[in-house]
Tab-separated table of C-alpha atoms and ligand atoms in Angstrom:
chain	number	residue	atom	x	y	z
F	433	UNK	CA	-83.504	29.804	41.798
F	434	UNK	CA	-82.360	33.545	42.337
F	435	UNK	CA	-83.937	36.449	43.832
F	436	UNK	CA	-84.068	39.970	42.487
F	437	UNK	CA	-85.362	42.943	44.338
F	438	UNK	CA	-86.400	46.280	42.680
F	439	UNK	CA	-86.274	49.031	45.010
F	440	UNK	CA	-83.581	49.514	48.014
F	441	UNK	CA	-85.957	51.205	50.615
F	442	UNK	CA	-87.169	49.568	53.577
F	443	UNK	CA	-89.743	47.192	52.571
F	444	UNK	CA	-86.625	45.768	49.440
F	445	UNK	CA	-83.689	46.104	52.271
F	446	UNK	CA	-85.856	44.225	54.632
F	447	UNK	CA	-86.831	41.439	52.357
F	448	UNK	CA	-82.944	41.509	50.918
F	449	UNK	CA	-81.708	40.937	54.378
F	450	UNK	CA	-84.075	38.168	55.256
F	451	UNK	CA	-83.227	36.246	52.118
F	452	UNK	CA	-79.590	36.370	52.593
F	453	UNK	CA	-79.485	35.710	56.679
F	454	UNK	CA	-82.450	33.152	57.261
F	455	UNK	CA	-82.541	31.559	53.642
F	456	UNK	CA	-78.671	32.060	53.068
F	457	UNK	CA	-79.624	32.734	49.712
F	458	UNK	CA	-77.730	35.124	46.737
F	459	UNK	CA	-80.070	38.000	46.776
F	460	UNK	CA	-79.529	41.054	43.994
F	461	UNK	CA	-80.890	44.677	44.732
F	462	UNK	CA	-81.354	47.210	42.457
F	463	UNK	CA	-82.051	51.068	42.794
F	464	UNK	CA	-82.262	52.988	39.768
F	465	UNK	CA	-81.296	55.726	42.344
F	466	UNK	CA	-77.700	56.409	42.938
F	467	UNK	CA	-78.429	55.600	47.041
F	468	UNK	CA	-79.743	52.658	48.750
F	469	UNK	CA	-82.610	53.667	51.658
F	470	UNK	CA	-85.364	55.143	49.026
F	471	UNK	CA	-87.278	58.221	50.159
F	472	UNK	CA	-85.721	57.449	54.027
F	473	UNK	CA	-82.325	58.185	52.461
F	474	UNK	CA	-80.025	60.693	54.481
F	475	UNK	CA	-76.750	61.950	54.010
F	476	UNK	CA	-74.056	64.487	55.196
F	477	UNK	CA	-74.334	68.031	53.942
F	478	UNK	CA	-70.305	68.705	52.672
F	479	UNK	CA	-69.962	72.086	53.958
F	480	UNK	CA	-71.454	71.850	56.880
F	481	UNK	CA	-71.416	68.307	57.808
F	482	UNK	CA	-75.320	68.492	58.614
F	483	UNK	CA	-76.987	65.085	58.220
F	484	UNK	CA	-80.091	66.104	55.964
F	485	UNK	CA	-83.043	63.752	55.174
F	486	UNK	CA	-83.334	64.302	51.132
F	487	UNK	CA	-86.890	63.402	50.885
F	488	UNK	CA	-88.082	65.190	53.768
F	489	UNK	CA	-88.175	64.819	57.332
F	490	UNK	CA	-88.069	61.155	58.352
F	491	UNK	CA	-88.867	59.880	61.878
F	492	UNK	CA	-88.844	56.847	63.066
F	493	UNK	CA	-91.992	55.500	65.722
F	494	UNK	CA	-93.438	52.782	66.423
F	495	UNK	CA	-95.757	50.744	68.615
F	496	UNK	CA	-94.986	47.314	66.725
F	497	UNK	CA	-92.580	45.299	69.253
F	498	UNK	CA	-91.020	42.804	66.774
F	499	UNK	CA	-90.167	45.964	64.347
F	500	UNK	CA	-88.542	47.913	66.987
F	501	UNK	CA	-86.497	44.686	68.208
F	502	UNK	CA	-85.960	43.797	64.003
F	503	UNK	CA	-84.373	47.323	62.974
F	504	UNK	CA	-82.481	47.631	66.471
F	505	UNK	CA	-80.536	44.753	65.282
F	506	UNK	CA	-79.159	47.799	62.632
F	507	UNK	CA	-78.794	50.552	64.395
F	508	UNK	CA	-78.681	52.443	67.499
F	509	UNK	CA	-81.718	55.289	67.433
F	510	UNK	CA	-81.620	58.367	69.681
F	511	UNK	CA	-83.924	59.719	71.890
F	512	UNK	CA	-85.637	62.245	69.805
F	513	UNK	CA	-88.983	62.638	69.971
F	514	UNK	CA	-90.887	64.587	67.498
F	515	UNK	CA	-92.606	68.143	68.017
F	516	UNK	CA	-93.828	70.558	65.360
F	517	UNK	CA	-94.768	74.176	65.738
F	518	UNK	CA	-96.887	75.953	63.295
F	519	UNK	CA	-96.704	80.000	62.559
F	520	UNK	CA	-100.393	81.412	61.800
F	521	UNK	CA	-101.048	84.946	61.782
F	522	UNK	CA	-97.123	85.792	62.860
F	523	UNK	CA	-97.192	83.927	66.017
F	524	UNK	CA	-95.950	80.351	66.656
F	525	UNK	CA	-98.153	77.806	68.255
F	526	UNK	CA	-97.701	73.926	69.230
F	527	UNK	CA	-99.007	71.154	66.972
F	528	UNK	CA	-101.509	69.313	67.135
F	529	UNK	CA	-103.614	71.337	68.504
F	530	UNK	CA	-103.284	70.719	72.295
F	531	UNK	CA	-103.825	73.046	75.200
F	532	UNK	CA	-101.299	74.679	74.718
F	533	UNK	CA	-102.568	75.988	71.259
F	534	UNK	CA	-105.829	76.986	72.733
F	535	UNK	CA	-104.922	79.125	75.756
F	536	UNK	CA	-102.561	80.840	73.455
F	537	UNK	CA	-105.187	81.221	70.499
F	538	UNK	CA	-107.869	82.025	72.451
F	539	UNK	CA	-105.787	84.648	74.791
F	540	UNK	CA	-107.499	82.368	77.769
F	541	UNK	CA	-105.858	80.097	80.434
F	542	UNK	CA	-108.248	76.605	80.778
F	543	UNK	CA	-108.144	74.184	82.127
F	544	UNK	CA	-108.319	70.272	80.287
F	545	UNK	CA	-112.222	70.182	81.432
F	546	UNK	CA	-112.551	73.863	80.834
F	547	UNK	CA	-110.879	73.638	77.229
F	548	UNK	CA	-113.127	70.751	76.456
F	549	UNK	CA	-116.621	72.458	77.717
F	550	UNK	CA	-115.338	75.839	75.489
F	551	UNK	CA	-114.588	73.825	72.079
F	552	UNK	CA	-117.787	71.553	72.618
F	553	UNK	CA	-119.789	74.825	72.857
F	554	UNK	CA	-117.453	76.382	69.591
F	555	UNK	CA	-118.616	73.096	67.546
F	556	UNK	CA	-122.233	73.343	68.270
F	557	UNK	CA	-122.421	76.834	66.927
F	558	UNK	CA	-122.164	75.001	63.154
F	559	UNK	CA	-124.799	72.727	64.072
F	560	UNK	CA	-123.087	69.978	61.583
F	561	UNK	CA	-124.589	66.620	61.915
F	562	UNK	CA	-123.510	64.821	58.634
F	563	UNK	CA	-120.384	65.981	57.249
F	564	UNK	CA	-120.524	66.472	53.659
F	565	UNK	CA	-117.121	67.305	53.181
F	566	UNK	CA	-113.385	67.951	54.919
F	567	UNK	CA	-114.286	71.463	55.914
F	568	UNK	CA	-117.204	70.162	57.628
F	569	UNK	CA	-115.329	67.332	59.170
F	570	UNK	CA	-112.937	69.580	60.654
F	571	UNK	CA	-115.643	71.830	61.785
F	572	UNK	CA	-117.389	69.380	63.489
F	573	UNK	CA	-114.486	67.840	65.450
F	574	UNK	CA	-112.601	71.194	66.813
F	575	UNK	CA	-114.653	74.282	65.590
F	576	UNK	CA	-114.834	76.955	63.223
F	577	UNK	CA	-112.015	79.116	64.709
F	578	UNK	CA	-109.292	76.981	64.851
F	579	UNK	CA	-110.230	75.462	62.014
F	580	UNK	CA	-109.907	78.457	59.893
F	581	UNK	CA	-106.745	79.298	61.857
F	582	UNK	CA	-105.246	75.862	61.410
F	583	UNK	CA	-106.199	73.451	59.003
F	584	UNK	CA	-107.893	75.358	56.267
F	585	UNK	CA	-105.650	76.969	54.245
F	586	UNK	CA	-102.729	74.531	55.062
F	587	UNK	CA	-104.938	72.024	53.425
F	588	UNK	CA	-105.405	73.847	50.727
F	589	UNK	CA	-101.686	74.420	49.897
F	590	UNK	CA	-101.328	71.115	50.799
F	591	UNK	CA	-103.762	69.182	48.283
F	592	UNK	CA	-104.617	72.409	45.838
F	593	UNK	CA	-108.029	72.209	46.502
F	594	UNK	CA	-110.653	73.615	48.645
F	595	UNK	CA	-111.341	71.827	51.578
F	596	UNK	CA	-114.974	71.697	50.926
F	597	UNK	CA	-114.486	69.922	47.712
F	598	UNK	CA	-112.400	67.037	49.588
F	599	UNK	CA	-113.971	64.166	50.879
F	600	UNK	CA	-114.401	64.406	54.875
F	601	UNK	CA	-113.073	60.796	54.918
F	602	UNK	CA	-109.566	62.279	54.444
F	603	UNK	CA	-109.804	62.992	57.768
F	604	UNK	CA	-111.065	60.381	59.965
F	605	UNK	CA	-110.290	62.638	63.259
F	606	UNK	CA	-108.096	65.358	63.833
F	607	UNK	CA	-105.514	64.716	66.641
F	608	UNK	CA	-106.188	67.070	69.367
F	609	UNK	CA	-105.883	67.395	72.724
F	610	UNK	CA	-106.614	69.369	75.790
F	611	UNK	CA	-103.495	68.912	77.634
F	612	UNK	CA	-99.941	69.919	77.749
F	613	UNK	CA	-98.838	66.926	75.763
F	614	UNK	CA	-96.519	68.053	72.704
F	615	UNK	CA	-95.484	65.149	71.495
F	616	UNK	CA	-96.137	64.724	67.514
F	617	UNK	CA	-96.790	61.155	67.899
F	618	UNK	CA	-97.886	58.538	70.280
F	619	UNK	CA	-96.261	55.847	69.656
F	620	UNK	CA	-94.085	53.540	72.113
F	621	UNK	CA	-90.591	53.610	70.315
F	622	UNK	CA	-89.238	57.026	68.746
F	623	UNK	CA	-85.837	58.352	67.227
F	624	UNK	CA	-83.750	58.808	64.570
F	625	UNK	CA	-80.880	56.631	63.827
F	626	UNK	CA	-77.981	57.420	65.818
F	627	UNK	CA	-75.160	57.243	62.823
F	628	UNK	CA	-78.260	58.249	60.352
F	629	UNK	CA	-80.323	56.641	58.015
F	630	UNK	CA	-77.563	55.804	55.553
F	631	UNK	CA	-75.450	53.649	57.958
F	632	UNK	CA	-78.771	51.998	58.929
F	633	UNK	CA	-79.328	50.582	55.368
F	634	UNK	CA	-75.474	50.289	54.914
F	635	UNK	CA	-75.600	47.936	57.984
F	636	UNK	CA	-79.265	46.105	56.968
F	637	UNK	CA	-77.362	45.423	53.246
F	638	UNK	CA	-73.874	44.486	54.225
F	639	UNK	CA	-74.556	40.424	54.396
F	640	UNK	CA	-72.220	38.967	52.201
F	641	UNK	CA	-74.892	37.257	50.385
F	642	UNK	CA	-76.278	40.487	49.055
F	643	UNK	CA	-75.498	42.330	45.794
F	644	UNK	CA	-76.501	45.764	45.485
F	645	UNK	CA	-76.567	47.541	42.105
F	646	UNK	CA	-77.212	51.409	42.090
F	647	UNK	CA	-78.203	53.893	39.046
F	648	UNK	CA	-79.853	50.679	37.666
F	649	UNK	CA	-83.375	50.745	36.407
F	650	UNK	CA	-85.593	47.308	36.235
F	651	UNK	CA	-86.549	48.278	32.465
F	652	UNK	CA	-82.860	48.294	31.554
F	653	UNK	CA	-82.092	45.037	32.642
F	654	UNK	CA	-85.571	42.992	32.180
F	655	UNK	CA	-84.617	40.710	29.529
F	656	UNK	CA	-81.075	39.840	31.260
F	657	UNK	CA	-83.409	38.306	34.005
F	658	UNK	CA	-83.507	34.501	33.852
F	659	UNK	CA	-87.014	32.898	33.850
F	660	UNK	CA	-87.013	31.053	36.992
F	661	UNK	CA	-86.162	34.274	38.920
F	662	UNK	CA	-88.032	35.534	41.656
F	663	UNK	CA	-88.870	39.312	41.057
F	664	UNK	CA	-89.317	41.260	44.045
F	665	UNK	CA	-91.024	44.450	42.884
F	666	UNK	CA	-91.073	47.713	45.136
F	667	UNK	CA	-91.594	50.103	42.075
F	668	UNK	CA	-94.850	51.622	40.808
F	669	UNK	CA	-97.429	48.857	39.165
F	670	UNK	CA	-98.609	51.051	36.240
F	671	UNK	CA	-95.209	51.230	35.107
F	672	UNK	CA	-94.423	47.823	35.278
F	673	UNK	CA	-97.344	46.773	33.118
F	674	UNK	CA	-96.662	49.653	31.021
F	675	UNK	CA	-99.416	51.807	31.742
F	676	UNK	CA	-102.424	49.531	30.014
F	677	UNK	CA	-104.677	50.100	32.295
F	678	UNK	CA	-103.803	53.733	32.575
F	679	UNK	CA	-102.229	55.836	35.062
F	680	UNK	CA	-102.248	56.185	38.743
F	681	UNK	CA	-102.421	59.640	40.345
F	682	UNK	CA	-99.716	60.671	43.134
F	683	UNK	CA	-99.295	63.480	45.371
F	684	UNK	CA	-96.056	65.304	44.726
F	685	UNK	CA	-93.662	67.297	46.533
F	686	UNK	CA	-90.794	69.960	46.151
F	687	UNK	CA	-88.239	70.901	47.704
F	688	UNK	CA	-85.733	73.763	47.943
F	689	UNK	CA	-82.650	73.948	49.876
F	690	UNK	CA	-80.802	76.682	51.698
F	691	UNK	CA	-77.564	77.039	53.840
F	692	UNK	CA	-77.547	80.023	55.969
F	693	UNK	CA	-74.985	81.602	57.605
F	694	UNK	CA	-76.518	81.356	61.160
F	695	UNK	CA	-75.970	79.015	63.838
F	696	UNK	CA	-79.997	78.718	64.421
F	697	UNK	CA	-82.739	79.336	61.719
F	698	UNK	CA	-85.876	78.596	63.544
F	699	UNK	CA	-84.716	76.640	66.499
F	700	UNK	CA	-86.951	73.413	65.958
F	701	UNK	CA	-86.724	70.829	63.558
F	702	UNK	CA	-90.222	71.286	61.660
F	703	UNK	CA	-91.732	74.516	61.348
F	704	UNK	CA	-95.410	74.603	59.827
F	705	UNK	CA	-96.843	77.281	57.625
F	706	UNK	CA	-100.536	77.880	58.095
F	707	UNK	CA	-101.756	81.056	56.239
F	708	UNK	CA	-101.969	81.375	52.565
F	709	UNK	CA	-99.567	84.218	51.777
F	710	UNK	CA	-96.744	81.704	52.516
F	711	UNK	CA	-96.637	79.384	49.773
F	712	UNK	CA	-94.420	76.308	51.403
F	713	UNK	CA	-95.986	74.380	53.821
F	714	UNK	CA	-93.218	73.362	56.163
F	715	UNK	CA	-89.655	74.375	56.491
F	716	UNK	CA	-87.219	71.935	57.613
F	717	UNK	CA	-84.198	72.746	59.834
F	718	UNK	CA	-81.791	69.466	59.779
F	719	UNK	CA	-79.145	69.847	62.684
F	720	UNK	CA	-81.731	70.139	65.266
F	721	UNK	CA	-82.417	65.739	64.937
F	722	UNK	CA	-79.252	65.519	66.156
F	723	UNK	CA	-78.011	68.118	68.603
F	724	UNK	CA	-75.827	65.598	70.377
F	725	UNK	CA	-73.881	65.797	67.148
F	726	UNK	CA	-72.298	68.867	69.003
F	727	UNK	CA	-69.650	70.208	66.258
F	728	UNK	CA	-71.906	70.193	63.360
F	729	UNK	CA	-75.248	71.389	65.734
F	730	UNK	CA	-73.010	74.482	66.935
F	731	UNK	CA	-71.273	75.777	64.232
F	732	UNK	CA	-72.003	78.760	62.307
F	733	UNK	CA	-73.914	77.365	59.469
F	734	UNK	CA	-77.265	75.640	58.694
F	735	UNK	CA	-79.447	73.741	56.399
F	736	UNK	CA	-82.959	74.364	55.972
F	737	UNK	CA	-85.095	73.089	53.572
F	738	UNK	CA	-88.710	74.286	52.494
F	739	UNK	CA	-91.612	71.966	51.330
F	740	UNK	CA	-94.053	72.792	48.325
F	741	UNK	CA	-96.581	70.366	47.681
F	742	UNK	CA	-96.872	69.517	44.041
F	743	UNK	CA	-98.931	68.035	41.686
F	744	UNK	CA	-97.359	65.137	40.242
F	745	UNK	CA	-96.672	64.121	36.829
F	746	UNK	CA	-94.214	60.960	35.669
F	747	UNK	CA	-90.894	61.438	36.377
F	748	UNK	CA	-91.675	63.371	39.285
F	749	UNK	CA	-91.311	61.890	43.234
F	750	UNK	CA	-94.636	60.138	44.152
F	751	UNK	CA	-94.895	61.125	47.376
F	752	UNK	CA	-98.695	60.512	48.691
F	753	UNK	CA	-101.262	58.339	46.719
F	754	UNK	CA	-104.421	59.745	46.168
F	755	UNK	CA	-106.738	57.108	47.025
F	756	UNK	CA	-110.152	57.601	45.722
F	757	UNK	CA	-112.547	55.386	43.890
F	758	UNK	CA	-111.033	55.752	40.420
F	759	UNK	CA	-107.249	54.815	41.570
F	760	UNK	CA	-108.356	52.154	43.886
F	761	UNK	CA	-109.993	50.441	41.346
F	762	UNK	CA	-107.247	50.721	38.642
F	763	UNK	CA	-104.899	49.542	41.120
F	764	UNK	CA	-107.033	46.408	41.912
F	765	UNK	CA	-106.695	45.603	38.014
F	766	UNK	CA	-102.782	45.711	38.193
F	767	UNK	CA	-102.514	44.517	41.412
F	768	UNK	CA	-104.453	41.455	39.702
F	769	UNK	CA	-102.174	40.938	37.237
F	770	UNK	CA	-99.496	41.078	39.226
F	771	UNK	CA	-100.827	38.207	41.378
F	772	UNK	CA	-101.600	36.410	38.406
F	773	UNK	CA	-97.907	37.021	36.784
F	774	UNK	CA	-95.687	33.508	37.928
F	775	UNK	CA	-92.167	34.675	39.725
F	776	UNK	CA	-93.813	38.370	40.343
F	777	UNK	CA	-93.980	39.825	43.905
F	778	UNK	CA	-95.158	42.941	44.082
F	779	UNK	CA	-94.395	45.132	47.142
F	780	UNK	CA	-93.399	48.341	48.876
F	781	UNK	CA	-95.356	51.843	49.237
F	782	UNK	CA	-95.275	52.355	45.628
F	783	UNK	CA	-96.472	48.305	44.938
F	784	UNK	CA	-99.119	48.483	47.200
F	785	UNK	CA	-100.163	52.154	46.115
F	786	UNK	CA	-100.311	52.748	49.850
F	787	UNK	CA	-98.864	55.249	52.189
F	788	UNK	CA	-97.434	53.701	55.266
F	789	UNK	CA	-94.936	54.578	57.611
F	790	UNK	CA	-91.693	53.509	57.988
F	791	UNK	CA	-92.475	50.857	60.170
F	792	UNK	CA	-95.278	49.821	58.784
F	793	UNK	CA	-93.576	49.107	55.220
F	794	UNK	CA	-91.021	46.814	57.446
F	795	UNK	CA	-93.716	45.466	59.587
F	796	UNK	CA	-95.501	44.347	55.903
F	797	UNK	CA	-92.265	43.215	54.130
F	798	UNK	CA	-91.402	40.700	57.559
F	799	UNK	CA	-94.957	39.274	56.821
F	800	UNK	CA	-94.825	39.138	53.485
F	801	UNK	CA	-91.236	37.289	53.765
F	802	UNK	CA	-92.561	34.681	56.183
F	803	UNK	CA	-95.850	34.050	54.363
F	804	UNK	CA	-94.815	34.354	51.008
F	805	UNK	CA	-91.144	33.943	50.322
F	806	UNK	CA	-89.691	31.905	52.974
F	807	UNK	CA	-92.164	29.133	52.078
F	808	UNK	CA	-90.611	28.871	49.076
F	809	UNK	CA	-87.236	27.365	50.354
F	810	UNK	CA	-89.009	24.548	50.913
F	811	UNK	CA	-89.498	23.956	47.232
F	812	UNK	CA	-85.973	24.163	46.258
V	1129	LIG	C1	-92.732	63.486	52.376
V	1129	LIG	C2	-92.247	62.073	52.886
V	1129	LIG	C3	-92.547	62.070	54.922
V	1129	LIG	C4	-92.262	61.112	55.273
V	1129	LIG	N1	-92.168	60.847	56.210
V	1129	LIG	C5	-91.964	60.012	57.340
V	1129	LIG	C6	-91.847	60.138	58.565
V	1129	LIG	O1	-91.113	60.982	59.574
V	1129	LIG	N2	-91.998	58.725	59.537
V	1129	LIG	C7	-92.129	57.441	58.953
V	1129	LIG	O2	-92.162	56.211	59.783
V	1129	LIG	N3	-92.482	57.617	57.450
V	1129	LIG	C8	-92.381	58.372	56.681
V	1129	LIG	N4	-92.543	58.496	55.487
V	1129	LIG	C9	-93.102	57.247	55.356
V	1129	LIG	C10	-91.770	56.646	54.505
V	1129	LIG	O3	-91.166	57.248	53.377
V	1129	LIG	C11	-91.932	55.307	53.746
V	1129	LIG	O4	-92.650	54.252	54.768
V	1129	LIG	C12	-91.113	54.380	53.312
V	1129	LIG	O5	-90.438	55.212	52.115
V	1129	LIG	C13	-91.540	53.060	52.364
V	1129	LIG	O6	-90.395	52.156	51.722
V	1129	LIG	P1	-90.380	51.558	50.588
V	1129	LIG	O7	-89.398	50.682	50.346
V	1129	LIG	O8	-91.943	50.726	50.499
V	1129	LIG	O9	-90.344	52.539	49.395
V	1129	LIG	P2	-89.741	53.619	49.048
V	1129	LIG	O10	-88.198	54.236	50.112
V	1129	LIG	O11	-89.742	54.787	47.966
V	1129	LIG	O12	-88.195	52.816	48.198
V	1129	LIG	C14	-88.871	52.460	46.493
V	1129	LIG	C15	-87.440	52.739	46.289
V	1129	LIG	O13	-87.592	51.801	44.519
V	1129	LIG	C16	-86.882	52.252	43.492
V	1129	LIG	N5	-87.243	52.081	42.373
V	1129	LIG	C17	-88.864	51.961	42.070
V	1129	LIG	N6	-88.909	51.567	40.589
V	1129	LIG	C18	-87.533	51.206	40.235
V	1129	LIG	C19	-87.142	50.419	39.300
V	1129	LIG	N7	-88.128	50.294	37.891
V	1129	LIG	N8	-85.862	50.189	39.054
V	1129	LIG	C20	-85.300	50.293	40.382
V	1129	LIG	N9	-85.081	50.617	40.989
V	1129	LIG	C21	-86.786	51.747	41.470
V	1129	LIG	C22	-87.097	53.664	44.100
V	1129	LIG	O14	-86.020	54.516	43.286
V	1129	LIG	C23	-86.847	54.051	45.700
V	1129	LIG	O15	-85.623	53.601	45.881
V	1129	LIG	C24	-92.595	59.807	54.715
V	1129	LIG	C25	-92.821	59.508	53.388
V	1129	LIG	C26	-93.202	60.786	52.829
V	1129	LIG	C27	-93.241	61.426	51.155
């Protein structure tokens, strides 16, 4: 029996590490890219020495003890806690909406209970009982003025659609607080790997039972795979099955990279842009993830990247699944076919057609290993 893992992101790397360490079996992991780590990959910018997250900012956060304990075997996390700012009308506010945002926006000095009462009155003005779309849902949660300033145009840019034409189900809740807590995430553990995501993945895949092959697309080696091999596939299911039932839809992102001759471009890791006249949704400035790396942090240059939402087409980065009725039904057909294909296990965010934060991808991989892969060793 041999194991082939397609895709070296968190899901595939976790499975590879577990097969090598727990089952003590040889395992090959391939990736069509020229690096391991999937979308969480980071690398040092040659000119500035700044570590850049190549597929957009990745902040690790979790409240799952098993995932925290597992990944802590391969890296030390810093104490970085994510804060997000947003520019609207030429002024900077804090996100998610909190008491700083509310007081700055309305020019008030509310206490928490004062802000709650004020927002309840704002919400009541629109009298929305059954929100029929994303706009109505958001207004029913935070009131129209805050929605129009911070949510409407940002959402329109993100989805390239009017929020009135988006289903209300996209937001079950809008994170907002009537206290001064500015943390973006509420999780117990947060940080970024002290020595970078590239080192974390290198450590996960360092076991001598693991062979890594890069620049290797599954399609190009499919015919060489022994018939008794188990293929653990973390790519797109529609591609795997030749698009026989149709193509799954995704949203994509485009990144524009710039190096500036300034020590500090924007004073923070992520600045969102709420207004329609600015075409990008966010600017990332990577040196702020590692203030402890004093040489690149204090150097006279900085690397930024502007993020633009984009319509996805084949060959582009698939970032966010479009989990509407059509795609959900289509995915179910591919998943059913995968389940009936001997020696095939479909997984990862692409294979599951789900948005997962990193910790959820690792938690799912650990679960699939325990419940589907480890039991195979009993039959060896
Ligand atoms: C813009 C953005 C920002 C994010 N920020 C955060 C964050 O701050 N915090 C957080 O917790 N999560 C974040 N995430 C989520 C995070 O990226 C995912 O949880 C993680 O990438 C899931 O890992 P994975 O292994 O399932 O998939 P991936 O990382 O996508 O890995 C899949 C791998 O499979 C390879 N592959 C696919 N098909 C083939 C093939 N046919 N042959 C060979 N190789 C193939 C791909 O090249 C890829 O390397 C973010 C996601 C996006 C889109």
